[in-house]
Tab-separated table of C-alpha atoms in Angstrom:
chain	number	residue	atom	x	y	z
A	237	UNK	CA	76.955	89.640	78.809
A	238	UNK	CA	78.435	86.899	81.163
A	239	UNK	CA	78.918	83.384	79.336
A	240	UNK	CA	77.105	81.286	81.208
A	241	UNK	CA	73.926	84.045	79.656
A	242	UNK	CA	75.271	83.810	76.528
A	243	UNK	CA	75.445	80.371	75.912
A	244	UNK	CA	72.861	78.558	78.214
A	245	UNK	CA	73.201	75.716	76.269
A	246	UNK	CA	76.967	75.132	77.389
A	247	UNK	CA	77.555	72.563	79.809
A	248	UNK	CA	77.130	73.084	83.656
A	249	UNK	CA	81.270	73.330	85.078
A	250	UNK	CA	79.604	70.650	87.938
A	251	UNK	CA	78.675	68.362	85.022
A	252	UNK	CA	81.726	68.901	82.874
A	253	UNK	CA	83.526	65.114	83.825
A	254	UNK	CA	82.437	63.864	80.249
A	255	UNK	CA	85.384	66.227	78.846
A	256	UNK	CA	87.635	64.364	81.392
A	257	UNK	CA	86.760	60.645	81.633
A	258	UNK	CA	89.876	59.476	82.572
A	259	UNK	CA	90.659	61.915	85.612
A	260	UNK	CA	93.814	63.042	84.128
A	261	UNK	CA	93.062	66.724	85.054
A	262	UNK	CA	93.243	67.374	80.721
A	263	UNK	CA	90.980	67.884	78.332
A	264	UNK	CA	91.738	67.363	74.442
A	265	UNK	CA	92.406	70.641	72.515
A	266	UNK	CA	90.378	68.519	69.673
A	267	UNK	CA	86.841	68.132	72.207
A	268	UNK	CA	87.969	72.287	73.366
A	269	UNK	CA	87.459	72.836	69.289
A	270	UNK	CA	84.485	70.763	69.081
A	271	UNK	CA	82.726	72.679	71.737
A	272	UNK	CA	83.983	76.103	70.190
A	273	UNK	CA	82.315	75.080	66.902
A	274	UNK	CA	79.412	73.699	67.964
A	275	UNK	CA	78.466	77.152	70.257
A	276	UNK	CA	80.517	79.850	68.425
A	277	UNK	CA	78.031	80.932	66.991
A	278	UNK	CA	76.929	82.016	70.410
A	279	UNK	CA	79.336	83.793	71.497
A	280	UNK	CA	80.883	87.236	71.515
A	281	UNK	CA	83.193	87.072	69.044
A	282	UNK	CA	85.704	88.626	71.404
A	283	UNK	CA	85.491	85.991	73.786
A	284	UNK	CA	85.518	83.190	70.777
A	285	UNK	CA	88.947	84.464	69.761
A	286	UNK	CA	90.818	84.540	73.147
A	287	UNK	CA	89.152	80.826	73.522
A	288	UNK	CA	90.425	79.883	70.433
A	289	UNK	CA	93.766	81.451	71.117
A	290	UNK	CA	93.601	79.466	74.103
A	291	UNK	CA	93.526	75.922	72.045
A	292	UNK	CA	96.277	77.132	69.910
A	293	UNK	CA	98.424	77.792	72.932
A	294	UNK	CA	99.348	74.485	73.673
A	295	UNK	CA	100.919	72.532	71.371
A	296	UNK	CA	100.909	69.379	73.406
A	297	UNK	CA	97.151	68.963	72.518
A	298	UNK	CA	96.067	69.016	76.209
A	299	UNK	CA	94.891	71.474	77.906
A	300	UNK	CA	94.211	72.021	81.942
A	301	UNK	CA	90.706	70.935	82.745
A	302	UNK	CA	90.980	73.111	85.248
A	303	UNK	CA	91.297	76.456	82.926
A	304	UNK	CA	88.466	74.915	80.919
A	305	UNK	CA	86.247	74.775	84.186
A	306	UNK	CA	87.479	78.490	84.657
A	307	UNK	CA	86.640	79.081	81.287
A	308	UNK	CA	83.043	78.361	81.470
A	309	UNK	CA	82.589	79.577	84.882
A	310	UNK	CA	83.714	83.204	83.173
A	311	UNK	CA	87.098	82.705	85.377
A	312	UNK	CA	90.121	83.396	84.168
A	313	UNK	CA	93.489	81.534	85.817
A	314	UNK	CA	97.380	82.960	85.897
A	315	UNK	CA	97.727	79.653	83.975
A	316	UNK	CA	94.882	80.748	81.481
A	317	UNK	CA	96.264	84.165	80.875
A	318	UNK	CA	99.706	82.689	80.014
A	319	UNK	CA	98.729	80.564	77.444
A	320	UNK	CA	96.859	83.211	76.465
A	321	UNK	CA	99.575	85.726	76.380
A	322	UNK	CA	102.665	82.796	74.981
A	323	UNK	CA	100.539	81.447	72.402
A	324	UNK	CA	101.529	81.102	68.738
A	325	UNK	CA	98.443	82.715	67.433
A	326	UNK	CA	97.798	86.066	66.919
A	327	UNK	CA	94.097	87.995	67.925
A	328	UNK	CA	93.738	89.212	64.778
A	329	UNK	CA	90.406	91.399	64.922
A	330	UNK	CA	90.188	94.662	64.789
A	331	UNK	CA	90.918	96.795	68.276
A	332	UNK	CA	87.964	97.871	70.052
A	333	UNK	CA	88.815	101.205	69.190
A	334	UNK	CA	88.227	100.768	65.626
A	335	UNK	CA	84.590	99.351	66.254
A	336	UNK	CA	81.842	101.661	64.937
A	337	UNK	CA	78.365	101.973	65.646
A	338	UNK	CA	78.250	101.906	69.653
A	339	UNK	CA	75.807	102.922	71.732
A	340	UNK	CA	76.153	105.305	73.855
A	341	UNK	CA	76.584	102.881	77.094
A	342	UNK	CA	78.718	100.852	74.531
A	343	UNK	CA	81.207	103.389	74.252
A	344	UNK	CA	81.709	104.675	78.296
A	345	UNK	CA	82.572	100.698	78.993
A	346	UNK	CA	85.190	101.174	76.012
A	347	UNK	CA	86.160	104.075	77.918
A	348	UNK	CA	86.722	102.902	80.818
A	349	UNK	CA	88.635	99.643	79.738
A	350	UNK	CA	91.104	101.641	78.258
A	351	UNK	CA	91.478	104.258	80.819
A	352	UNK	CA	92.305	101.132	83.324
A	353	UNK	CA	93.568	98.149	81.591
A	354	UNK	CA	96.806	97.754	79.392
A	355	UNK	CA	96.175	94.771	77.377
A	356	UNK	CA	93.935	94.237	74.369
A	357	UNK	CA	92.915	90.944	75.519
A	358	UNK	CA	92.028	92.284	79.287
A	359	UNK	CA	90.050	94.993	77.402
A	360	UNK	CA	87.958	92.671	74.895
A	361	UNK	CA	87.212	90.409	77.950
A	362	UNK	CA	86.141	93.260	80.191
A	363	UNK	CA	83.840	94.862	77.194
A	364	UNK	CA	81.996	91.583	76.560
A	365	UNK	CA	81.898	90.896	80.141
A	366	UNK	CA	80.294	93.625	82.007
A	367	UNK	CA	76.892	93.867	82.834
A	368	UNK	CA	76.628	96.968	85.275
A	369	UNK	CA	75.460	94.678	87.972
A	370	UNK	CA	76.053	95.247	90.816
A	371	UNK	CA	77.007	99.015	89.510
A	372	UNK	CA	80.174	100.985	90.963
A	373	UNK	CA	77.928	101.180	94.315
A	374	UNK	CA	80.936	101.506	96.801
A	375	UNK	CA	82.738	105.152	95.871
A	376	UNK	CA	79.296	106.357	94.971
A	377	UNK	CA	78.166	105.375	98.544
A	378	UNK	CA	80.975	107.118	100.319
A	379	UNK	CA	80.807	109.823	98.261
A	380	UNK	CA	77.322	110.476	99.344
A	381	UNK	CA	77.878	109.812	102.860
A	382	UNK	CA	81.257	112.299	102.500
A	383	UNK	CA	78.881	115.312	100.921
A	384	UNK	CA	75.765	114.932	103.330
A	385	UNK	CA	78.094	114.793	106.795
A	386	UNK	CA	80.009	117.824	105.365
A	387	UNK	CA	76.657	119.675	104.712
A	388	UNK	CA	75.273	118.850	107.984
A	389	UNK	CA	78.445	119.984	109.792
A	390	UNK	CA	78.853	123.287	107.640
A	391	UNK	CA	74.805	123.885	109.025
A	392	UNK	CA	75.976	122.459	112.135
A	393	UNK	CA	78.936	125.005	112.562
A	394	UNK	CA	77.081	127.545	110.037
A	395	UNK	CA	80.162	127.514	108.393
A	396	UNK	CA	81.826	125.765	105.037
A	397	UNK	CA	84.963	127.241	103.749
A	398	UNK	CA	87.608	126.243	106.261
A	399	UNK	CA	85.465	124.294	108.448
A	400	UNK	CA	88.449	123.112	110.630
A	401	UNK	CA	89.479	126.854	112.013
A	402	UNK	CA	85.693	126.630	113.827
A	403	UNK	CA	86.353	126.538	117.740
A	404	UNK	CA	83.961	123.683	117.963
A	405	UNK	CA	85.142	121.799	114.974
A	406	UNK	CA	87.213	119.058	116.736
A	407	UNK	CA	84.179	118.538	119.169
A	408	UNK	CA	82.928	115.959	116.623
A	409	UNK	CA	82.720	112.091	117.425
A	410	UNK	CA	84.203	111.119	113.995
A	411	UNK	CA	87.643	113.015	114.477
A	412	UNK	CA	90.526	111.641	115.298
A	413	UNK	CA	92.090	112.938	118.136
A	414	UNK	CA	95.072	111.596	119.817
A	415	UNK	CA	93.681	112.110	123.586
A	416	UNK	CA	90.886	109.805	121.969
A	417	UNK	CA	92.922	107.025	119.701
A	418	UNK	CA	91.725	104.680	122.179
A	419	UNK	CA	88.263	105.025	120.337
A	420	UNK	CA	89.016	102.976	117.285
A	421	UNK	CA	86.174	103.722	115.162
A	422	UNK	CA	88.041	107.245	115.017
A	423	UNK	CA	90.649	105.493	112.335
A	424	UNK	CA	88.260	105.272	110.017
A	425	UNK	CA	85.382	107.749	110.403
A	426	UNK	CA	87.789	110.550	110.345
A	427	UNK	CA	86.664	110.484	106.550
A	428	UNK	CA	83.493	111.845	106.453
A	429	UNK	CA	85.458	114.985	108.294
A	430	UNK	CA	86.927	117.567	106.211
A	431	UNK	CA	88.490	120.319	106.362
A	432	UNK	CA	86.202	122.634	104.220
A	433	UNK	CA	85.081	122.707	100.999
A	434	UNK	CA	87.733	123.033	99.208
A	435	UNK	CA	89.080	120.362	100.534
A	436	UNK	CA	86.001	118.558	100.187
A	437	UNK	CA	85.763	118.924	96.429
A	438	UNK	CA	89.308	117.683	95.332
A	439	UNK	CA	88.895	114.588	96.877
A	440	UNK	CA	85.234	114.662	95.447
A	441	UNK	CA	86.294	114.553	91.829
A	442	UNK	CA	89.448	112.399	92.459
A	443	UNK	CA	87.810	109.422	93.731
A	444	UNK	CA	84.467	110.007	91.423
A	445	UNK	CA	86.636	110.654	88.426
A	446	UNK	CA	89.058	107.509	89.140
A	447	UNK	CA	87.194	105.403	91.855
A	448	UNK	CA	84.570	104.872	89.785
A	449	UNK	CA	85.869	103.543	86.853
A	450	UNK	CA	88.254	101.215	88.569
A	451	UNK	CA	85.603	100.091	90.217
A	452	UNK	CA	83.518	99.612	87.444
A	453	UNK	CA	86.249	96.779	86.025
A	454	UNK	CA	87.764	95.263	89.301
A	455	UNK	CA	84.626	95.568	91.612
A	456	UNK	CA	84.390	96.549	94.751
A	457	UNK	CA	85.353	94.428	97.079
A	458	UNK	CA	88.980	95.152	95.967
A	459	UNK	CA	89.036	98.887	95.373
A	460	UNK	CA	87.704	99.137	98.703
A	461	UNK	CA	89.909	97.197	100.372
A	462	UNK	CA	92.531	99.251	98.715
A	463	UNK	CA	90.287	102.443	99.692
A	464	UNK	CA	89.638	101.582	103.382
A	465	UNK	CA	93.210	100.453	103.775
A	466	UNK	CA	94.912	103.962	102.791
A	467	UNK	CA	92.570	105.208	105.170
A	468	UNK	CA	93.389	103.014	107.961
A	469	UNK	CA	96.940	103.417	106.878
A	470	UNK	CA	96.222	107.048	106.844
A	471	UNK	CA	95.289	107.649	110.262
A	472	UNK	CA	98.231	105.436	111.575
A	473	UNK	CA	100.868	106.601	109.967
A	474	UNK	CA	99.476	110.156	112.064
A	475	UNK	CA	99.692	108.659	115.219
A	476	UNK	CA	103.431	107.197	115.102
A	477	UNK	CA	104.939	110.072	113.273
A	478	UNK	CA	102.858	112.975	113.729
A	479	UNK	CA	101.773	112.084	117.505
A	480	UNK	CA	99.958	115.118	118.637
A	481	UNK	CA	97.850	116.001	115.505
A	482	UNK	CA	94.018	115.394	114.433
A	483	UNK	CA	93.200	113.773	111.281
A	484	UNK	CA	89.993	114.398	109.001
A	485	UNK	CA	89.442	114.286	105.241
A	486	UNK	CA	89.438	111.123	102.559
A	487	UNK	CA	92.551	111.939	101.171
A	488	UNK	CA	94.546	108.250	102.468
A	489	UNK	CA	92.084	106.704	100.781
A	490	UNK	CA	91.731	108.836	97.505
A	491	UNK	CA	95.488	109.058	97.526
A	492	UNK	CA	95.720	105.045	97.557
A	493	UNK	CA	93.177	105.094	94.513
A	494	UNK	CA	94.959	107.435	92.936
A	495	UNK	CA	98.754	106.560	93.513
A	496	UNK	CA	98.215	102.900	92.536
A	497	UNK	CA	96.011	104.191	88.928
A	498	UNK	CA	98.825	106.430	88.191
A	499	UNK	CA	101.663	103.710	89.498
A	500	UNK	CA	99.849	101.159	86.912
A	501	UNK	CA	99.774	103.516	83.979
A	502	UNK	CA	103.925	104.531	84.281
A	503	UNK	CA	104.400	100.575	84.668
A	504	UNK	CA	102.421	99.874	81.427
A	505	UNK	CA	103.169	103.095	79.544
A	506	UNK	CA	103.104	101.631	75.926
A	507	UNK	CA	100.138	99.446	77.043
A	508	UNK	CA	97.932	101.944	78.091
A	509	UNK	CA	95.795	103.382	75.177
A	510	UNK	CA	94.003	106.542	76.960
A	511	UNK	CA	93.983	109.695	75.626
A	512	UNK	CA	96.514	112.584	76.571
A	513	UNK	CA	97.816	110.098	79.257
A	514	UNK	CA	101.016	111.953	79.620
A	515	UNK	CA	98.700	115.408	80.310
A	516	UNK	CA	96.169	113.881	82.280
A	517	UNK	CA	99.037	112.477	84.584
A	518	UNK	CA	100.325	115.611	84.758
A	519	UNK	CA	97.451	117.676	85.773
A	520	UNK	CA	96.081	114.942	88.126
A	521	UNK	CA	99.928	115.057	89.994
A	522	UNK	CA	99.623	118.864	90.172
A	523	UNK	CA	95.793	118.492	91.667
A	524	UNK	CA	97.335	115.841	94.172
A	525	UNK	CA	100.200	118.248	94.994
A	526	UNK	CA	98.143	121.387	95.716
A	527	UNK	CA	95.874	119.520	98.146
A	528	UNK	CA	98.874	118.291	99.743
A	529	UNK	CA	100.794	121.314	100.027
A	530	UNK	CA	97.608	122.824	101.310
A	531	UNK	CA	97.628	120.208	103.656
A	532	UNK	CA	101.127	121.180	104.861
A	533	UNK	CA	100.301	124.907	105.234
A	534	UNK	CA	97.008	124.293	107.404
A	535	UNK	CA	98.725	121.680	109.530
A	536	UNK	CA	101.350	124.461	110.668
A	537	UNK	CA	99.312	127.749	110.202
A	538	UNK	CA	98.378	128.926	113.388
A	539	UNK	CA	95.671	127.051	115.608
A	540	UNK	CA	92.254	127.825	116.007
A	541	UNK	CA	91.722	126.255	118.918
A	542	UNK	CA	95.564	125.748	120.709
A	543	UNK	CA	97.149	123.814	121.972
A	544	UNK	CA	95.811	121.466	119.279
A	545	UNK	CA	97.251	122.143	115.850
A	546	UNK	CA	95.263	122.115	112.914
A	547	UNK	CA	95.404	118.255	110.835
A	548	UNK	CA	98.030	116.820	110.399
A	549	UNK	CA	99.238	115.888	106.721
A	550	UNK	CA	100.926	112.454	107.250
A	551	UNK	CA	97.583	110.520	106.314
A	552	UNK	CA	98.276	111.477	102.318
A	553	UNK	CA	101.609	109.833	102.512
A	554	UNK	CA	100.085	106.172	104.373
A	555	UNK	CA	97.656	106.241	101.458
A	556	UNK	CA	100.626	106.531	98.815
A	557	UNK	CA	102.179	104.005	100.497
A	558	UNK	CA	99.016	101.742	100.079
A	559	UNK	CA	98.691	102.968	96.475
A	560	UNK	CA	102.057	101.574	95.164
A	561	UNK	CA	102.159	98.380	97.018
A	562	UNK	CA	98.613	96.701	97.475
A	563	UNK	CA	97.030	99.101	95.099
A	564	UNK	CA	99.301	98.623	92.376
A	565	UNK	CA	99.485	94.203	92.907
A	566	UNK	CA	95.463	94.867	92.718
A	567	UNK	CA	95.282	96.491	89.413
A	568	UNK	CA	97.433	94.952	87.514
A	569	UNK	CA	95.602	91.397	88.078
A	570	UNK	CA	92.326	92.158	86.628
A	571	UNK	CA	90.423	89.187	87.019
A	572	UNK	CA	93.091	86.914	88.895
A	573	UNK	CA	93.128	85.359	92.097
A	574	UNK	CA	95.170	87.455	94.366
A	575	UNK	CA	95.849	84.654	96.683
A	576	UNK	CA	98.378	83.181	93.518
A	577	UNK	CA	100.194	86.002	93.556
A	578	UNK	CA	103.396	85.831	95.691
A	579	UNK	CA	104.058	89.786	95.944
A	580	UNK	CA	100.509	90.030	97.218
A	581	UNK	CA	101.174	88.255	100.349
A	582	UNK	CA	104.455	90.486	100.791
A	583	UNK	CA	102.916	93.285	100.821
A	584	UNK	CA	99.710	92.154	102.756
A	585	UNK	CA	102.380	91.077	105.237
A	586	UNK	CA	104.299	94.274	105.100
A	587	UNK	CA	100.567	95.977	106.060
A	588	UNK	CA	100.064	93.505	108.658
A	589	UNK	CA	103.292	94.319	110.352
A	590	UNK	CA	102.995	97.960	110.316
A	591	UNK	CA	98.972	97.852	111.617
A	592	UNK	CA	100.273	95.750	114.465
A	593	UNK	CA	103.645	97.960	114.794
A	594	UNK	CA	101.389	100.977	115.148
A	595	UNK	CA	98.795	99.246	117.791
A	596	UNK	CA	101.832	99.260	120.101
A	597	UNK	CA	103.155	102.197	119.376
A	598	UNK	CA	99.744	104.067	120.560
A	599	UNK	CA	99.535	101.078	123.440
A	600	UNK	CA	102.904	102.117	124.793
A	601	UNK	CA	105.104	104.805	122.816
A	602	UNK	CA	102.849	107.757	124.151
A	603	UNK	CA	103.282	106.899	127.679
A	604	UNK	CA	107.032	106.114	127.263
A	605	UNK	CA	108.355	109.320	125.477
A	606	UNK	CA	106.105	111.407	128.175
A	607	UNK	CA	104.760	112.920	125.222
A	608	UNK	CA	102.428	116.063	125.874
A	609	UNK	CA	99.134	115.476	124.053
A	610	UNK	CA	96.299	118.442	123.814
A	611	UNK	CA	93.739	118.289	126.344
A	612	UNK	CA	90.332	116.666	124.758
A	613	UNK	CA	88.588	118.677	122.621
């Protein structure tokens, strides 16, 4: 359902310089009009109304040739969404909502734009716009990769309930172990490690049941950047402030997911349209607290194989962290260009600095507060 397949008979963006002529970097609204009613007919009529909204935005009777070559490149500006959003007429269909007669694939994309996005327009856009290709192929991916390195360390270990109180557990190349930080791949692998199956399954359904879906609208090459950076930010945060500690499990990068979905929804409470969306918050902060506090209690429950205590708990707060600052500047610019976006840069700064803050603090801080690690596993 992208434009450019739904009107092929649209001008090319690379041959659009007949709308221009002069080079003044505006088009008319009047030649906009002209090219709404000589196509409408081919469009959604979702998209037809936010383009027409768009010509009755400015008043001036120009608008930016650059929004236009957005426009019919299926790209949406800041510039765009403001006029958009400050225009002086109304979208005056009916909400998606009301719209009867859906199939069944239909209805799950309604679904899923209003379990992620707070604005009508964003919704409409996102409904007319998806195409399922490429599908959510990144949380699916790791979720798979998750489940089949569990199951082959539960046969491995011949056990899967509590996993991590095995003797032989922390023998595993993918832990992190701080004897071994020095082997970076350990700050990220430490994923497909967890602690047992219960442990396991919560972070199963949390990033299946929202991973997928905000995948599904904002793709994902940005939920998993916010994904792989909770669990970088994860297994950092463990070795500055929890120095002598393991880390396995998904849950910095589930938490990140989950933190910024949840962060998004409280900042755009009477936009969001889900259902029981007070309830569902609620029961997905009590699932996120039990898995932390059973965090807490493993990390200082007595150690199966001492003088190495069991994981440490630290990773769900880096992920948190993650969630409410990069997560949160990520979902609520569906479709913009991050780079625009001045708090992005602060807070991919404020990463920055503590990723390079925590390199030297495992360079030099162990070795300076004659710190006494356990021995390799």
């Amino acid at each position: 359902m992208m434009l450019s397949r739904e009107v092929p008979s649209l001008p090319n963006p690379a041959h659009l310089g007949q709308f221009d002529p002069g080079n003044t970097g505006y088009i008319s609204t009047g030649k906009f009009r002209s090219l709404l009613e000589s196509h409408g007919s081919e469009l959604d009529p979702h998209k037809r109304e936010v383009l027409l909204a768009l010509a009755d935005s400015h008043s001036d009777g120009h608008i930016c040739y650059q929004d236009f070559v957005n426009l019919m490149s299926n790209k949406r500006s800041n510039s765009f969404r403001q006029a958009i959003l400050q225009g002086n007429r109304r979208l005056c269909s009916k909400a998606l909502l009301e719209e009867k007669g859906l199939s069944l694939s239909q209805r799950l994309i309604r679904h899923v734009a209003y379990e992620t996005l707070p604005r009508e327009i964003d919704r409409k856009w996102y409904y007319d716009s998806y195409t399922c290709c490429p599908p959510p192929w990144f949380m699916i991916a790791i979720t798979l990769l998750e489940i089949a390195f569990f199951l082959y360390n539960g046969v491995a270990l011949d056990q899967f309930v509590l996993q991590v109180t095995h003797p032989h557990y922390l023998k595993n190349a993918l832990v992190y172990h701080p004897q071994l930080r020095a082997q970076a791949w350990r700050y990220l692998t430490y994923i497909f490690m967890h602690a047992g199956i219960e442990h396991l399954g919560l972070n199963v359904v949390l990033q299946l049941l929202v991973g997928v879906p905000l995948e599904m609208v904002h793709g994902a090459a940005r939920i998993g950047f916010v994904y792989v950076a909770g669990v970088v930010a994860g297994s950092l945060a463990v070795s500055v402030a929890d120095m002598t500690a393991p880390v396995v499990g998904s849950s910095g990068g589930v938490y990140a997911l989950v933190s910024a979905h949840l962060a998004n929804i409280v900042m755009n409470w009477s936009g969001m349209e889900c259902q029981f969306k007070l309830l569902r918050m609620a029961v997905a902060l009590i699932c996120m607290s039990m898995e932390f506090g059973r965090a807490v209690w493993l990390r200082f429950h007595p150690s199966a194989y001492p003088p190495c205590p069991h994981p440490s708990f630290v990773a769900h707060l880096g992920g948190v962290a993650v969630g409410i600052t990069l997560g949160v500047v990520v979902l609520r610019n569906y479709e913009q260009r991050l780079q625009d976006q001045s708090l992005w840069w602060i807070f991919v700064a404020m990463y920055a600095v503590f990723v390079l803050f925590a390199v030297f603090w495992n360079i030099f801080a162990y070795g300076l507060l004659d710190l006494r690690l356990p021995p390799p596993p």
